[in-house]
Short mmCIF file of C-alpha atoms in Angstrom, two decimals:
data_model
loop_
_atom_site.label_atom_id
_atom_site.label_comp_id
_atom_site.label_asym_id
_atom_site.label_seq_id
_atom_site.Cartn_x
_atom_site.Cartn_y
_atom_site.Cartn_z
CA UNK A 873 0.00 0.00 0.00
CA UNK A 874 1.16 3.85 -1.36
CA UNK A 875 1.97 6.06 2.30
CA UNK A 876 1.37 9.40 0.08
CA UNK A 877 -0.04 8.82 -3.37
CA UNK A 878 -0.46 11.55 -5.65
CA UNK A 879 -1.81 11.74 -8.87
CA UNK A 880 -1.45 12.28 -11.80
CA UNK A 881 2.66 11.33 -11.44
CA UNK A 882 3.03 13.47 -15.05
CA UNK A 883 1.09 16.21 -16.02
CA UNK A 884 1.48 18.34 -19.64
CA UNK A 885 -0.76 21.34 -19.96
CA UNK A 886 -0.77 24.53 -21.97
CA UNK A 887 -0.27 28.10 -20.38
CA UNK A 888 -3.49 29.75 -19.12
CA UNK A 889 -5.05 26.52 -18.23
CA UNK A 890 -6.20 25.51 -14.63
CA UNK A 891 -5.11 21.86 -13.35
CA UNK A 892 -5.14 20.14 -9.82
CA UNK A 893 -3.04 17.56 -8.35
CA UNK A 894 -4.36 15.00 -5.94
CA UNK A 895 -2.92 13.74 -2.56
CA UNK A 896 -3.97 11.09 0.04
CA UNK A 897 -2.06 9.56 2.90
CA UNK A 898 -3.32 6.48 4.55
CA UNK A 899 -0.74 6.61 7.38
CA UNK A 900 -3.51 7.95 9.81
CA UNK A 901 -1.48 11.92 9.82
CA UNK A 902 -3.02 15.48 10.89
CA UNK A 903 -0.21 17.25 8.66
CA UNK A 904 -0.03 17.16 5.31
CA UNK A 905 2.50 19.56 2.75
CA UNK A 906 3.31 20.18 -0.37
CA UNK A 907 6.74 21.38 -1.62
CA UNK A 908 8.06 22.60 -5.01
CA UNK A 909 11.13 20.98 -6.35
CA UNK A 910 12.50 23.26 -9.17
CA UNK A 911 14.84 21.82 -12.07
CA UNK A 912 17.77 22.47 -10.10
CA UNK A 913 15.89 19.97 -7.39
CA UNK A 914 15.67 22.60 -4.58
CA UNK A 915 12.74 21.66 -2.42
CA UNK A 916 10.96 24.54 -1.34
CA UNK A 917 7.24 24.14 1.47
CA UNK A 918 4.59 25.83 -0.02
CA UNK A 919 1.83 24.92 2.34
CA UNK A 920 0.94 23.26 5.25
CA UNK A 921 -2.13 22.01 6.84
CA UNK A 922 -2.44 20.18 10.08
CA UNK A 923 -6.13 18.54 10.61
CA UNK A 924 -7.62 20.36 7.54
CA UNK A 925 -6.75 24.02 8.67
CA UNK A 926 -4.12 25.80 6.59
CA UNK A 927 -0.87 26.54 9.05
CA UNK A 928 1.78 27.05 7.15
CA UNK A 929 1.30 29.92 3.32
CA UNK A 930 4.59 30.39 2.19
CA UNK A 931 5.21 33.41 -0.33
CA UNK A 932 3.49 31.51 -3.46
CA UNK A 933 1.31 33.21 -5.95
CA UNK A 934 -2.37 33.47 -5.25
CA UNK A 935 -3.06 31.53 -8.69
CA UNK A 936 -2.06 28.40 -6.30
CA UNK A 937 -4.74 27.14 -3.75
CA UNK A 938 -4.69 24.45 -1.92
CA UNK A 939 -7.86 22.26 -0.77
CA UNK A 940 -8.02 19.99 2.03
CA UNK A 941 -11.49 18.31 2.69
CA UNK A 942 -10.61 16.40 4.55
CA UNK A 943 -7.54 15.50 7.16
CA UNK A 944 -6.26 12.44 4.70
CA UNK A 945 -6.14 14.43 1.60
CA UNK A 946 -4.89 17.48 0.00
CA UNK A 947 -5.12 19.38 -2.96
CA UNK A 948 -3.11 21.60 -4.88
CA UNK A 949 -5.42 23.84 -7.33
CA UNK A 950 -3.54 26.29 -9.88
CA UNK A 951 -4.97 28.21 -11.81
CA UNK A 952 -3.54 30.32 -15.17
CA UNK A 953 -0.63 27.99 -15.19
CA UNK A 954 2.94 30.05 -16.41
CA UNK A 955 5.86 28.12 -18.01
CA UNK A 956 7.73 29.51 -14.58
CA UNK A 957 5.01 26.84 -12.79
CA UNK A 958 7.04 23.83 -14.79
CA UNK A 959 8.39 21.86 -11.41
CA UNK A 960 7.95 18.90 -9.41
CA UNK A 961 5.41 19.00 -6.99
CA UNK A 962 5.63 16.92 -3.97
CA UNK A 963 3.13 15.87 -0.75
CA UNK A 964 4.29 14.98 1.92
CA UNK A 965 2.80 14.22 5.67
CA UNK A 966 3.84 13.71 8.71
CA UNK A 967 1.84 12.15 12.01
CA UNK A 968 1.34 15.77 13.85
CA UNK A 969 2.34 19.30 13.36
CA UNK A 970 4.80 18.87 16.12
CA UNK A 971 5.91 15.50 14.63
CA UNK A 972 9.57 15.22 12.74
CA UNK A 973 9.76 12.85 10.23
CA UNK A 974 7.67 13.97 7.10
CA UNK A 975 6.66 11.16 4.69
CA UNK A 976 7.00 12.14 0.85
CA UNK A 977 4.93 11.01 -2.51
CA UNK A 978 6.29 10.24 -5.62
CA UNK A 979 5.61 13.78 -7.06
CA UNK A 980 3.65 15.12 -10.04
CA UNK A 981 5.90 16.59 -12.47
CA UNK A 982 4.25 19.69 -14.23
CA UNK A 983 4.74 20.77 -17.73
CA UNK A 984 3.88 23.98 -19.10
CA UNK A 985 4.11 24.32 -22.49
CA UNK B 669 17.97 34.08 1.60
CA UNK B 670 19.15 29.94 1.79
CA UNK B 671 18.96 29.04 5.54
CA UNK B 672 21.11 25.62 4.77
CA UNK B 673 23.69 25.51 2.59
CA UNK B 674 24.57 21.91 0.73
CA UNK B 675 28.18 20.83 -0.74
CA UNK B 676 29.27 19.75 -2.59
CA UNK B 677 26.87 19.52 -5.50
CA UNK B 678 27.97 16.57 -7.05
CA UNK B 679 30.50 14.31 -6.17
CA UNK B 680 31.71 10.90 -7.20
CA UNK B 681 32.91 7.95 -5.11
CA UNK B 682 34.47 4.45 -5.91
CA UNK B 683 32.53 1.77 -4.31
CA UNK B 684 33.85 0.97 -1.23
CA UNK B 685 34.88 4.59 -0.04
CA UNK B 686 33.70 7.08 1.82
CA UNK B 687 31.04 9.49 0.93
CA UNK B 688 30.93 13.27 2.77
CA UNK B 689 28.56 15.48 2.31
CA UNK B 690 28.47 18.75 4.37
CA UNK B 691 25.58 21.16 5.12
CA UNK B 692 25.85 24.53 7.40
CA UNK B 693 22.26 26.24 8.87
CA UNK B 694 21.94 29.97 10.11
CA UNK B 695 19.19 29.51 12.20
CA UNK B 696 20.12 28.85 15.71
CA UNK B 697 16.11 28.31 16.72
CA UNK B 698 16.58 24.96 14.54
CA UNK B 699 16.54 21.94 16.39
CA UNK B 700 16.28 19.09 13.64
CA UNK B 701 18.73 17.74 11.10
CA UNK B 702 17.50 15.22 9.16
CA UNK B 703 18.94 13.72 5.77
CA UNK B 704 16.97 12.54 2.68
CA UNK B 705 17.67 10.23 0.22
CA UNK B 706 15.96 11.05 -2.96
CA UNK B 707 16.43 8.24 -6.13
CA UNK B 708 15.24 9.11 -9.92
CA UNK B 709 11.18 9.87 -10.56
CA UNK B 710 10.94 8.96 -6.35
CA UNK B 711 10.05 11.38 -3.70
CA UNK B 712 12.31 12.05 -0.72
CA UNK B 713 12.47 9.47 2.24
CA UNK B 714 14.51 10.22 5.31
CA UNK B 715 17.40 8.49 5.76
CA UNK B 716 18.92 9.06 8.85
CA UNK B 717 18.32 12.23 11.84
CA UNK B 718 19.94 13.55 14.57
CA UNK B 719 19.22 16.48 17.04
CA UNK B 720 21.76 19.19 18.58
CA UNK B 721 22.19 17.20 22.30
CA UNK B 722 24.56 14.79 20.24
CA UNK B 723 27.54 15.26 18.41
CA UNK B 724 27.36 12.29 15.98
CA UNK B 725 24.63 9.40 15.48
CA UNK B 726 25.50 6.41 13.92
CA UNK B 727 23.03 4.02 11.59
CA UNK B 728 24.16 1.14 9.62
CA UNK B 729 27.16 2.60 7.21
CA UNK B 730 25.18 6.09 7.68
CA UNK B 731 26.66 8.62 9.96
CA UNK B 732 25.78 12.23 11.09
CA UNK B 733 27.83 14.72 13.07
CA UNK B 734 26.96 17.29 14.59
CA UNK B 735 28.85 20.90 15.46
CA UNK B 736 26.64 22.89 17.04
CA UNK B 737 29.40 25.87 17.75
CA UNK B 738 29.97 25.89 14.02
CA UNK B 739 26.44 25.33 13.01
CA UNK B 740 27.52 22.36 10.80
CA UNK B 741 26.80 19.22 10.07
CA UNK B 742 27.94 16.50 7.93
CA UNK B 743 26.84 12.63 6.29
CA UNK B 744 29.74 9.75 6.10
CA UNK B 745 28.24 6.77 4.22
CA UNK B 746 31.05 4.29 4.96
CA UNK B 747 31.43 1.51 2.61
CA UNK B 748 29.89 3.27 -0.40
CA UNK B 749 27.70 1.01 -2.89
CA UNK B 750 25.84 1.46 -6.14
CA UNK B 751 23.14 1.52 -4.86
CA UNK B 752 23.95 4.44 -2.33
CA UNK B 753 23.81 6.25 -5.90
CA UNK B 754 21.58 8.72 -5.47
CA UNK B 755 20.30 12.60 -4.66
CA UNK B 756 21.24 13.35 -0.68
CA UNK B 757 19.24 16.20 0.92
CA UNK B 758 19.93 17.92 4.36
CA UNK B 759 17.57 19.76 6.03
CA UNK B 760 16.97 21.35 8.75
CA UNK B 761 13.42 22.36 11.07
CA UNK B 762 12.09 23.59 14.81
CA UNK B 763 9.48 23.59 16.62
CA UNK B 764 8.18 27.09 15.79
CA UNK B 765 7.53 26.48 12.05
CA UNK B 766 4.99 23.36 12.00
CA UNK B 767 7.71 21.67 11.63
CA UNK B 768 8.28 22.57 7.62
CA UNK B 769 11.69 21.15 6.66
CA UNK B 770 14.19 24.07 5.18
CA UNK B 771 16.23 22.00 2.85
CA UNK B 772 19.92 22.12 1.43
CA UNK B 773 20.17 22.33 -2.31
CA UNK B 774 21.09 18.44 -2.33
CA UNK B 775 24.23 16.48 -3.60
CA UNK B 776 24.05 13.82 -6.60
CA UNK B 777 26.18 11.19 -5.18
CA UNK B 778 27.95 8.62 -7.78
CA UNK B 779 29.54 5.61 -6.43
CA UNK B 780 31.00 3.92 -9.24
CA UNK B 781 31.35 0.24 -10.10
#
């Protein structure tokens, strides 16, 4: 059984358009993430949520929202997608907002063309 | 502004040697190391952690130490294999921030044949 699934694992769209990205965890955690891992793989947080209430907003555009509706899933909305969005996404979650070790999925890599 | 700072980028090991990678933090509040091990198309899983009350903690051929003076800290994979090859991620969190993990800019770590 997938910790942290995401889907879809690839994703090609054309600028302007809106996508989402799914996440689940079935490890049972209140905090789930997502981080941006640019081409030169720096992992950067983007959001945090600990038992569906958003804790953590770092500096990301507004044309990103994230959407938890629940405590074992969350996800990433963006809409008017720029060729500067092209990354890897990653989830991630870990047991409590307090807790250290942060489980990770397998990513969604985003293409803007 | 990077809060951890990663070298070297790249480096190359025959099997059998030593691997060293090296990561400094700024932020004194921080009071979590922890090292990721990231292969191809996979997300990050942690490898190995250790927190500022100890100088060096030891697992399997992994090794951290810690220097809390010089606000550095290091990863010795003794023994280096293959399959060691991979993308190695510090990082670095407290208790103040949710726990969101600032990461190093990562090392691609070859360990050849």
């Amino acid at each position: 059984d997938t910790a942290v699934s995401q889907t879809p694992k690839y994703l090609v769209t054309q600028m302007g358009n809106d996508k989402s990205i799914k996440c689940e965890q079935n490890l049972g955690h209140d905090t789930m993430y997502w981080y941006k891992q640019d081409s030169k793989k720096f992992l950067k947080i983007m959001f945090s949520y600990n038992n569906k209430e958003l804790i953590i907003n770092e500096t990301v555009p507004n044309r990103f929202s994230p959407k938890s509706p629940d405590k074992a899933h969350l996800n990433l909305h963006i809409n008017s997608l720029e060729l500067g969005d092209s990354a890897v996404y990653f989830c991630a979650s870990s047991r409590t907002r307090g807790n250290t070790e942060a489980f990770f999925g397998q990513g969604t890599r985003l293409t803007v063309v | 502004q990077q809060q951890v700072k990663q070298s070297p980028q790249s480096l190359i090991v025959q099997k059998g040697g030593i691997s060293i990678i090296n990561c400094a933090y700024e932020n004194t509040a921080f009071d979590y190391f922890p090292w990721y091990q990231q292969f191809p198309g996979k997300g990050p899983a942690l490898l190995i952690a250790i927190r500022p009350d100890v100088s060096e903690k030891k697992e399997g051929r992994f090794t951290i130490s810690f220097n809390k003076s010089a606000k550095q800290f290091s990863l010795h994979i003794m023994d280096s294999q293959p399959g060691d090859s991979a993308t190695y991620f510090c990082a670095a969190s407290f208790s103040g921030s949710a726990r969101q993990l600032t990461f190093g800019s990562g090392t691609q770590l070859t360990v050849l044949p």
